[in-house]
């Protein structure tokens, strides 16, 4: 297990230099080689984080882009992905290996531009349920199976990777629970599109839903006035009246509806009196109702915080002399202001 906050892998906050991406890369390459040598199938989850503040890059990449330290980090990630693909080619396993590249959220504009990316035309950024916080591209690579250069408009979710992976392995979904993920293979292999909703939550609150080209907001909120006045801004330079609110505004009776094809930036809600609004709402309302009626509430795993349960003595710490003694267990309610 390699993690960025182990003191063995320091990030120089002044220069931005760190070798952590190279360490992640070597771990991936060694793992793939070992699995292939043993003729074992493998699943590699490669979660690099160099573009997450504090942004970093190794020395050969620092100062090589026109986008500052963030661009340097992107260049190193791009190079690393290329080296992984090159290894798959060298091992002659490209036709048996699916590579899926995506992100868990939009750019964190709170740390942009020096320590963050851009969400282009989309509204706001990470930690919101606007398109800038939730919409990410995805690139799928499978030579011999997925034709190069094609574009799919299938609406997907990272939750779909579980379902898709089972489908790839020829395994059935668990039958003892509802699985939210969609099998993306029909879209990737045959261009088949599935009209499915995506639900956007913050905590236990359903904030919005996308269905087809339409997105309905039942609540709007960026962050609190208190945070905003302290300089915490999730939507810098993007003030949309009645939409990018700093109080939690309810729209459950008359949701704000946007056509994302014409208005991907969520700046012009449809008129409540328009036929288009009424038609869109007539499709969205029963989908949301069915979702809420079938939803089985779970116990949130992040409601209780306790420093004692952190991994104070990970495997191998004895060899490094880095094992730490856990503090006293003091469970308390977590504070999640966003």
XYZ file of C-alpha atoms in Angstrom:
338
model
C 0.000 0.000 0.000
C 1.466 3.329 -1.076
C -0.050 6.574 0.177
C 0.873 10.214 -0.234
C 1.031 11.081 3.455
C 3.588 8.460 4.417
C 6.654 10.460 5.397
C 8.759 8.216 3.157
C 7.158 9.950 0.154
C 7.430 13.685 0.868
C 5.905 16.432 -1.272
C 8.028 19.579 -1.407
C 5.320 22.218 -0.998
C 7.690 24.974 -2.120
C 8.831 23.433 -5.412
C 6.033 20.895 -5.986
C 8.530 18.085 -6.421
C 7.553 14.559 -5.429
C 8.204 11.118 -6.889
C 4.917 9.622 -5.782
C 3.458 9.272 -9.303
C 6.594 7.371 -10.337
C 6.223 5.120 -7.290
C 2.575 4.467 -8.179
C 3.648 3.746 -11.757
C 6.324 1.224 -10.755
C 3.868 -0.527 -8.421
C 1.434 -0.873 -11.344
C 4.041 -2.128 -13.803
C 5.440 -4.698 -11.372
C 1.945 -5.912 -10.494
C 0.959 -6.398 -14.157
C 4.199 -8.240 -14.946
C 3.789 -10.509 -11.931
C 0.202 -11.389 -12.784
C 1.020 -12.049 -16.434
C 4.038 -14.221 -15.552
C 1.774 -16.355 -13.372
C -0.928 -16.388 -16.103
C -3.406 -14.925 -13.642
C -6.170 -12.471 -14.592
C -5.843 -9.133 -12.831
C -7.812 -6.077 -11.771
C -5.698 -2.958 -11.259
C -7.221 0.112 -9.616
C -4.662 2.840 -10.293
C -5.737 5.993 -8.460
C -3.085 8.631 -9.003
C -3.626 11.890 -7.148
C -0.937 14.318 -8.386
C -3.581 16.781 -9.608
C -5.167 16.965 -6.142
C -3.862 19.823 -4.009
C -1.069 19.949 -3.044
C -0.244 19.371 -6.719
C 3.092 17.711 -7.450
C 5.283 16.238 -10.193
C 8.654 14.516 -10.329
C 11.725 16.510 -11.297
C 11.813 15.540 -15.019
C 8.305 16.992 -15.471
C 8.485 20.143 -13.318
C 8.428 23.277 -15.436
C 7.691 21.420 -18.685
C 4.135 22.644 -19.327
C 2.501 26.002 -20.069
C -0.053 25.372 -17.314
C 2.257 25.633 -14.326
C 2.581 22.917 -11.716
C -0.886 21.543 -12.467
C 0.021 21.080 -16.129
C 3.280 19.404 -15.101
C 1.298 16.903 -13.017
C -1.075 16.204 -15.926
C 1.883 15.606 -18.266
C 3.408 13.103 -15.853
C 0.108 11.265 -15.470
C -0.281 11.180 -19.262
C 3.225 9.766 -19.627
C 2.558 7.166 -16.935
C -0.666 5.982 -18.561
C 1.269 5.635 -21.815
C 3.884 3.475 -20.117
C 1.193 1.182 -18.717
C -0.372 0.819 -22.172
C 3.068 0.168 -23.672
C 3.600 -2.662 -21.187
C 0.264 -4.228 -22.124
C 1.382 -4.112 -25.763
C 4.789 -5.595 -24.954
C 3.137 -8.445 -23.056
C 0.723 -8.951 -25.972
C -2.336 -8.846 -23.741
C -4.060 -5.741 -25.140
C -6.914 -7.745 -26.680
C -7.617 -9.334 -23.291
C -7.354 -6.145 -21.244
C -9.965 -3.400 -20.850
C -8.608 -0.020 -19.720
C -11.091 2.504 -18.324
C -9.856 6.016 -17.532
C -12.057 8.543 -15.732
C -12.304 10.766 -12.647
C -14.334 10.700 -9.446
C -15.411 14.356 -9.668
C -14.953 17.569 -11.580
C -12.090 19.958 -10.982
C -11.767 21.484 -7.507
C -12.113 25.151 -8.436
C -11.465 26.092 -4.834
C -7.768 25.416 -5.492
C -7.676 26.619 -9.122
C -5.970 27.858 -11.155
C -2.548 27.090 -9.646
C -3.576 23.936 -7.780
C -6.616 22.865 -9.777
C -8.071 22.289 -13.213
C -10.919 23.747 -15.236
C -14.453 22.504 -15.853
C -14.808 24.437 -19.101
C -18.403 25.539 -19.719
C -19.856 23.595 -16.799
C -21.132 25.256 -13.635
C -19.103 25.247 -10.409
C -16.795 22.436 -9.315
C -16.089 19.608 -6.941
C -18.265 19.433 -3.814
C -21.362 20.639 -5.671
C -24.031 18.758 -7.620
C -23.843 21.101 -10.593
C -22.343 19.773 -13.829
C -18.882 21.122 -13.026
C -18.797 19.020 -9.899
C -20.345 15.849 -11.284
C -19.688 15.545 -15.021
C -16.435 13.885 -16.104
C -15.278 12.386 -19.383
C -14.279 8.744 -19.707
C -11.895 7.021 -22.129
C -12.155 3.291 -22.783
C -9.348 1.367 -24.521
C -9.654 -2.223 -25.712
C -7.834 -2.869 -29.008
C -9.551 -5.372 -31.233
C -12.846 -5.038 -29.380
C -13.680 -1.318 -29.170
C -13.119 0.632 -32.415
C -10.795 3.594 -31.957
C -12.145 7.124 -32.239
C -15.826 6.438 -31.632
C -17.810 8.619 -29.211
C -20.633 7.396 -26.984
C -23.202 9.654 -25.344
C -24.170 6.980 -22.831
C -24.720 8.517 -19.398
C -22.574 6.554 -16.977
C -21.477 6.440 -13.367
C -18.439 5.050 -11.593
C -20.922 2.666 -9.939
C -21.271 1.076 -13.381
C -17.700 -0.252 -13.248
C -18.693 -2.946 -10.739
C -21.550 -4.200 -12.912
C -19.473 -3.952 -16.082
C -16.567 -5.848 -14.497
C -18.861 -8.706 -13.498
C -20.238 -8.812 -17.016
C -16.709 -8.989 -18.445
C -15.937 -11.908 -16.152
C -19.171 -13.711 -17.042
C -20.479 -13.466 -13.490
C -24.024 -12.786 -12.336
C -24.923 -9.789 -10.191
C -25.607 -10.426 -6.477
C -29.287 -11.187 -5.999
C -29.535 -10.261 -2.318
C -29.476 -6.488 -2.890
C -30.278 -3.810 -5.438
C -27.285 -2.992 -7.631
C -27.398 0.543 -9.005
C -24.693 0.106 -11.643
C -25.418 -0.409 -15.332
C -23.512 -2.814 -17.600
C -21.725 -0.478 -20.032
C -20.565 -3.213 -22.424
C -23.543 -2.823 -24.820
C -22.706 0.874 -25.159
C -18.953 0.317 -25.519
C -19.059 -2.675 -27.859
C -22.226 -2.101 -29.876
C -23.118 1.577 -29.462
C -26.386 0.745 -27.705
C -27.672 3.578 -25.502
C -29.706 3.023 -22.344
C -31.943 5.823 -21.104
C -31.252 5.819 -17.383
C -31.486 8.394 -14.584
C -28.573 9.620 -12.498
C -29.386 10.809 -8.969
C -27.239 13.434 -7.263
C -27.024 13.455 -3.473
C -25.340 15.574 -0.853
C -25.532 13.571 2.344
C -29.030 12.099 2.555
C -30.608 14.814 0.416
C -31.552 14.203 -3.209
C -30.328 17.418 -4.809
C -30.923 16.720 -8.499
C -31.586 14.097 -11.157
C -30.590 13.831 -14.822
C -32.777 11.956 -17.286
C -31.912 12.169 -20.946
C -31.010 15.766 -21.798
C -32.869 17.207 -18.814
C -31.611 17.869 -15.310
C -33.938 18.848 -12.461
C -32.654 20.482 -9.282
C -34.760 19.912 -6.163
C -32.313 21.812 -3.946
C -29.607 24.318 -4.818
C -26.593 25.133 -2.667
C -22.916 25.793 -3.183
C -21.594 26.389 0.321
C -22.477 28.528 3.320
C -22.178 32.311 3.456
C -19.822 31.858 6.390
C -17.387 29.804 4.316
C -17.831 31.988 1.247
C -16.910 35.122 3.201
C -13.775 33.330 4.357
C -12.717 32.873 0.735
C -14.015 29.327 0.157
C -15.615 29.531 -3.290
C -16.764 26.449 -5.202
C -17.967 28.555 -8.171
C -15.411 31.340 -8.740
C -16.659 33.861 -11.270
C -19.913 31.945 -11.804
C -22.802 33.666 -10.075
C -26.136 32.452 -11.460
C -28.998 34.160 -9.631
C -31.232 31.723 -7.785
C -28.998 28.788 -8.720
C -25.533 29.170 -7.163
C -27.012 29.912 -3.752
C -25.188 30.130 -0.419
C -28.304 29.121 1.484
C -29.962 25.767 0.976
C -32.872 26.592 -1.324
C -35.704 24.096 -1.779
C -37.289 23.565 -5.193
C -39.108 20.285 -4.568
C -42.495 21.763 -5.542
C -41.217 23.449 -8.696
C -37.805 21.995 -9.590
C -35.367 24.053 -11.625
C -35.052 22.206 -14.950
C -32.252 22.700 -17.473
C -31.769 21.265 -20.953
C -28.132 20.193 -20.781
C -27.815 19.874 -24.552
C -28.580 23.560 -25.124
C -27.441 24.823 -21.744
C -24.640 22.645 -20.314
C -23.647 25.496 -18.001
C -27.025 25.400 -16.154
C -27.527 29.141 -16.513
C -31.034 29.316 -18.018
C -33.736 27.253 -16.263
C -36.784 26.418 -18.364
C -39.853 28.562 -17.787
C -42.256 26.904 -15.365
C -45.131 27.695 -17.724
C -43.522 26.237 -20.853
C -44.729 23.046 -22.480
C -41.137 21.797 -22.526
C -40.869 22.203 -18.747
C -44.139 20.368 -18.111
C -43.189 17.523 -20.474
C -39.757 17.119 -18.908
C -41.211 17.123 -15.400
C -43.837 14.549 -16.388
C -40.986 12.145 -17.278
C -38.771 12.950 -14.303
C -41.386 12.912 -11.521
C -42.384 9.205 -11.715
C -38.718 8.166 -12.010
C -37.856 10.052 -8.815
C -40.936 8.709 -7.043
C -40.059 5.119 -7.960
C -36.453 5.665 -6.818
C -37.489 7.064 -3.436
C -40.095 4.372 -2.817
C -37.639 1.569 -3.588
C -34.712 3.119 -1.707
C -33.589 1.151 1.343
C -31.843 3.592 3.691
C -28.422 2.451 4.846
C -26.393 3.429 7.864
C -23.900 6.053 6.639
C -20.381 4.809 7.307
C -19.027 8.329 7.728
C -21.478 9.569 10.363
C -19.131 8.661 13.211
C -15.504 9.751 13.279
C -12.882 8.107 15.467
C -9.145 8.740 15.157
C -8.417 5.368 16.771
C -9.682 3.363 13.796
C -7.208 4.893 11.343
C -4.479 2.627 10.002
C -1.775 3.501 12.542
C 0.240 0.318 11.987
C -0.080 -0.821 8.347
C 1.577 -4.086 7.255
C 5.322 -3.645 6.897
C 5.614 -0.797 9.367
C 7.704 -3.029 11.635
C 10.490 -3.245 9.033
C 10.511 0.538 8.675
C 10.215 1.193 12.379
C 7.191 3.367 11.650
C 4.401 1.631 13.589
C 2.389 4.110 15.641
C 0.335 3.532 18.787
C -3.361 4.294 18.181
C -4.879 7.045 20.338
C -7.709 6.395 22.765
C -10.987 5.532 21.054
C -13.307 8.556 21.226
C -16.183 8.210 18.732
C -17.885 11.474 17.803
C -20.346 12.738 15.221
C -18.501 13.782 12.070
C -18.732 17.336 10.826
C -19.352 17.464 7.081
C -20.132 21.130 6.329
C -20.597 20.556 2.570
